């Protein structure tokens, strides 16, 4: 049960019995000493003893019994070596972990470092789910530690990497359990490990691995879409990670109906950002078909008739997003202090416009690849790239975490333009934004940009000379 509050000092200051200024996201002492700051300014609570799922049935020798179906659909018993479920968190550690995580996601935390703002509404539901799923607990422990290192401007610590590795191993155990593999908490753990990767990098690999894993979990279910209110919030974040990676990761092979089930949401079905995402659900299938048509010399009339109307629709929605952003900024209080909600709306409208630019640029690349002799689309791409560069400047106030998505926007802009000077400007902006995440390897940027560009241009990008990154 919740107990008496014990102060708001961070863990490091409490341990050393030092006075803590309780600033967020990190207190002054931890910043000065360059140590992880966990729990600064956060209320402490105590929780009941947690209960986890029961272990699989065992025989007299202690071996687990797994029920399987053979080809004749008969139940057989197969003895397997026992799965090694990692030890559960002690009660006091879970209390500390929950408080630290709450501090990283609560709405009053600076948007520049706020996990909730950057990665989704579902994170507010996570604290009450801790203690019921070891994979989720370990994932939250990893992301909280990684985020703490980041907020104190450190490279990812050995402790954070160890926790991330432990979380991966625990997730692997849960994915081997048929019931736990399809559980909402396990899917949530996958999403949180995607958040971890945003901070620690992926060892020079563009593909996350977790996005494909999430797609496989969803395909293994009977119903692909969200099951409850928590999953509807979770899908709002998960859909972007899976869909954007699905544009260039052929291992994420979903059907058009599955893509639509993943992306469509009651939260934004009637909003321009929701309609823009629904347009993008058509892109993975169209990219595959377009590559085949161009490679085999097929008639392009049919594929053009499908892609070009989607591009036109994206441009219309982009205009809506820009108008909404501009009108709100015109009414935004300049002299008086804006409310927290006003600040969030301003940042939200800016972000959704940036993602609208990104999706429009992706479709522009596809249309250009099918109309190489038509300069109209190349001219339009110039406007999109210039707007993206302006957007990157405007988003500067939300760096580092709150503007991390701008890197994706710049990838799309680089792919869309053939102008050397514009590409130079995009590359410089990319290097600047990548610098916010010390563990991202900029030496891999040329390869990653070429990889994304080749897929978005349907396998035949125009020959271009890199100016900075090569």
XYZ file of C-alpha atoms in Angstrom, residues 61-316:
256
model
C 12.144 -34.460 -12.625
C 11.607 -30.719 -12.625
C 11.347 -30.461 -16.418
C 8.713 -28.219 -17.967
C 5.873 -29.787 -19.922
C 4.830 -28.005 -23.109
C 1.562 -28.908 -24.803
C 1.921 -28.969 -28.606
C -0.226 -29.962 -31.572
C 1.097 -32.469 -34.101
C 0.075 -32.628 -37.765
C -2.960 -34.731 -36.828
C -4.121 -32.044 -34.368
C -3.679 -34.361 -31.382
C -2.372 -33.101 -28.069
C 1.071 -34.432 -27.191
C 3.296 -33.778 -24.219
C 6.837 -32.746 -24.964
C 9.430 -32.332 -22.252
C 11.735 -29.358 -22.656
C 14.552 -27.947 -20.541
C 13.195 -25.492 -17.983
C 13.010 -21.855 -19.098
C 15.149 -19.601 -16.970
C 12.862 -16.825 -15.772
C 15.052 -14.011 -14.397
C 14.609 -13.271 -10.704
C 11.893 -10.774 -9.849
C 12.623 -7.293 -8.598
C 12.682 -6.799 -4.829
C 9.728 -4.773 -3.614
C 11.810 -1.738 -2.620
C 13.574 -1.714 -5.993
C 10.264 -1.772 -7.843
C 9.112 1.193 -5.768
C 12.241 3.168 -6.665
C 11.950 2.149 -10.324
C 8.327 3.267 -10.487
C 9.135 6.664 -8.995
C 12.043 7.181 -11.380
C 9.950 6.247 -14.396
C 7.082 8.503 -13.313
C 9.532 11.405 -13.154
C 10.647 10.779 -16.719
C 7.112 10.737 -18.130
C 5.032 13.148 -16.077
C 3.641 16.033 -18.084
C 5.328 18.762 -16.063
C 8.781 17.479 -17.061
C 10.589 19.641 -19.624
C 9.468 18.660 -23.144
C 13.103 18.553 -24.222
C 13.639 15.454 -22.078
C 10.126 14.102 -21.520
C 9.676 10.461 -22.571
C 5.879 10.698 -22.513
C 5.871 13.623 -24.893
C 8.377 12.096 -27.271
C 7.200 8.478 -27.350
C 3.526 8.309 -26.489
C 0.458 8.394 -24.270
C 0.758 4.720 -23.383
C 3.708 5.436 -21.099
C 1.372 7.002 -18.515
C -0.319 3.617 -18.127
C 2.925 1.699 -17.584
C 3.590 2.397 -13.840
C 0.392 0.621 -12.742
C 1.387 -2.395 -14.860
C 4.774 -2.891 -13.249
C 5.200 -6.001 -11.146
C 3.083 -8.252 -13.364
C 5.379 -8.893 -16.308
C 9.137 -9.343 -15.879
C 9.845 -8.375 -19.497
C 8.085 -5.051 -18.989
C 9.808 -4.463 -15.641
C 13.247 -5.052 -17.143
C 12.497 -2.875 -20.162
C 11.370 0.001 -17.927
C 14.469 -0.426 -15.746
C 16.666 -0.234 -18.845
C 14.986 2.815 -20.381
C 14.955 4.688 -17.055
C 18.688 4.128 -16.595
C 19.511 5.007 -20.208
C 17.378 8.134 -19.995
C 19.068 9.127 -16.733
C 22.494 8.834 -18.373
C 21.276 10.913 -21.304
C 19.859 13.687 -19.111
C 23.229 14.056 -17.358
C 24.982 14.321 -20.746
C 26.891 11.067 -20.396
C 27.637 8.276 -22.796
C 25.576 5.173 -22.133
C 27.015 3.558 -19.012
C 28.017 -0.074 -18.600
C 25.187 -0.375 -16.089
C 22.643 0.844 -18.662
C 23.936 -1.513 -21.349
C 23.848 -4.387 -18.871
C 20.221 -3.640 -18.021
C 19.341 -3.380 -21.710
C 20.971 -6.749 -22.373
C 19.126 -8.283 -19.418
C 15.850 -6.847 -20.729
C 16.457 -8.437 -24.140
C 17.123 -11.835 -22.557
C 14.013 -11.586 -20.417
C 11.914 -10.605 -23.424
C 13.251 -13.626 -25.292
C 12.018 -15.880 -22.488
C 8.562 -14.323 -22.591
C 8.339 -14.637 -26.360
C 8.863 -18.388 -25.961
C 5.709 -18.584 -23.859
C 2.622 -18.679 -26.143
C 0.408 -16.818 -23.677
C 2.894 -14.185 -22.565
C 4.118 -13.581 -26.133
C 0.749 -12.125 -27.118
C 0.162 -10.201 -23.880
C -0.244 -6.432 -23.947
C 2.568 -5.977 -21.411
C 5.001 -7.973 -23.539
C 4.163 -5.882 -26.607
C 4.638 -2.802 -24.442
C 8.091 -4.104 -23.440
C 9.021 -4.325 -27.136
C 7.989 -0.700 -27.665
C 9.970 0.472 -24.642
C 13.071 -1.333 -25.929
C 12.576 0.589 -29.186
C 12.737 3.734 -27.060
C 15.970 2.429 -25.510
C 17.485 2.007 -28.955
C 16.803 5.647 -29.729
C 19.312 6.526 -26.985
C 21.913 3.766 -27.221
C 22.010 3.314 -31.006
C 21.963 0.001 -32.831
C 25.636 -0.859 -33.448
C 25.653 0.783 -36.853
C 22.489 -0.977 -38.047
C 19.627 1.034 -39.555
C 17.055 -1.704 -38.876
C 15.949 -1.816 -35.249
C 14.936 -5.470 -35.031
C 12.292 -4.567 -32.439
C 9.903 -3.107 -35.044
C 9.976 -6.380 -36.969
C 9.528 -8.280 -33.712
C 6.450 -6.236 -32.851
C 4.988 -6.944 -36.289
C 5.551 -10.683 -35.774
C 3.851 -10.600 -32.366
C 0.817 -8.890 -33.874
C 0.627 -11.335 -36.772
C 0.609 -14.252 -34.350
C -2.600 -12.963 -32.790
C -6.044 -13.884 -34.042
C -7.032 -10.218 -34.220
C -4.335 -7.876 -35.508
C -5.699 -4.610 -34.117
C -5.703 -3.242 -30.543
C -7.658 -5.219 -27.943
C -8.382 -2.554 -25.336
C -7.900 1.078 -24.410
C -4.293 0.586 -23.332
C -3.392 -1.058 -26.620
C -5.105 1.724 -28.563
C -2.727 4.159 -26.901
C 0.204 1.798 -27.410
C -0.588 1.419 -31.115
C -0.458 5.203 -31.584
C 3.279 4.997 -30.881
C 4.014 1.523 -32.186
C 2.423 2.169 -35.579
C 4.906 4.880 -36.521
C 7.955 2.797 -35.585
C 6.727 -0.263 -37.504
C 5.329 1.616 -40.508
C 8.285 3.902 -41.171
C 10.727 1.006 -40.851
C 8.438 -1.086 -43.048
C 9.165 1.270 -45.943
C 12.728 -0.028 -46.232
C 12.705 -3.277 -44.217
C 11.333 -6.015 -46.444
C 11.187 -8.442 -43.494
C 8.204 -6.489 -42.175
C 5.780 -8.069 -44.606
C 2.230 -7.125 -43.621
C -0.858 -7.238 -45.792
C -2.680 -3.978 -46.705
C -5.436 -4.885 -44.233
C -2.902 -5.525 -41.455
C -1.202 -2.193 -42.099
C -4.556 -0.439 -41.891
C -5.493 -2.282 -38.683
C -2.186 -1.241 -37.121
C -2.499 2.440 -38.021
C -6.186 3.288 -37.881
C -7.119 4.798 -34.519
C -10.219 6.356 -32.995
C -7.958 8.973 -31.424
C -7.061 10.696 -34.694
C -9.209 9.082 -37.405
C -10.789 12.444 -38.264
C -7.665 14.542 -37.755
C -5.255 15.405 -40.567
C -2.372 13.522 -38.936
C -4.474 10.353 -38.750
C -5.502 10.631 -42.399
C -1.875 11.233 -43.374
C -0.800 8.051 -41.599
C -3.546 6.090 -43.385
C -2.113 7.288 -46.698
C 1.272 5.952 -45.642
C -0.192 2.491 -44.938
C -0.472 2.048 -48.706
C 3.220 2.813 -49.264
C 4.942 -0.510 -48.290
C 2.835 -2.545 -50.722
C 3.136 0.068 -53.485
C 6.918 0.206 -53.041
C 7.199 -3.560 -53.546
C 4.964 -3.500 -56.596
C 6.740 -0.451 -58.026
C 10.156 -2.097 -57.676
C 8.941 -5.163 -59.578
C 7.322 -3.042 -62.300
C 10.467 -0.963 -62.882
C 12.820 -3.942 -62.682
C 10.838 -6.047 -65.150
C 9.876 -3.246 -67.527
C 6.128 -3.546 -66.901
C 3.634 -0.907 -67.949
C 3.559 1.758 -65.199
C 0.074 3.091 -65.879
C -1.629 1.121 -63.105
C 0.921 1.803 -60.387
C 0.950 5.513 -61.309
C -2.825 5.674 -61.064
C -2.575 4.477 -57.465
C 0.448 6.437 -56.210
C -0.233 9.861 -57.736
C -3.702 10.334 -56.134
C -2.193 9.415 -52.748
C 0.527 12.015 -53.266
C -2.109 14.620 -54.132
C -4.038 13.690 -51.011
C -0.881 14.047 -48.906
C -0.300 17.543 -50.271
C -3.843 18.561 -49.340
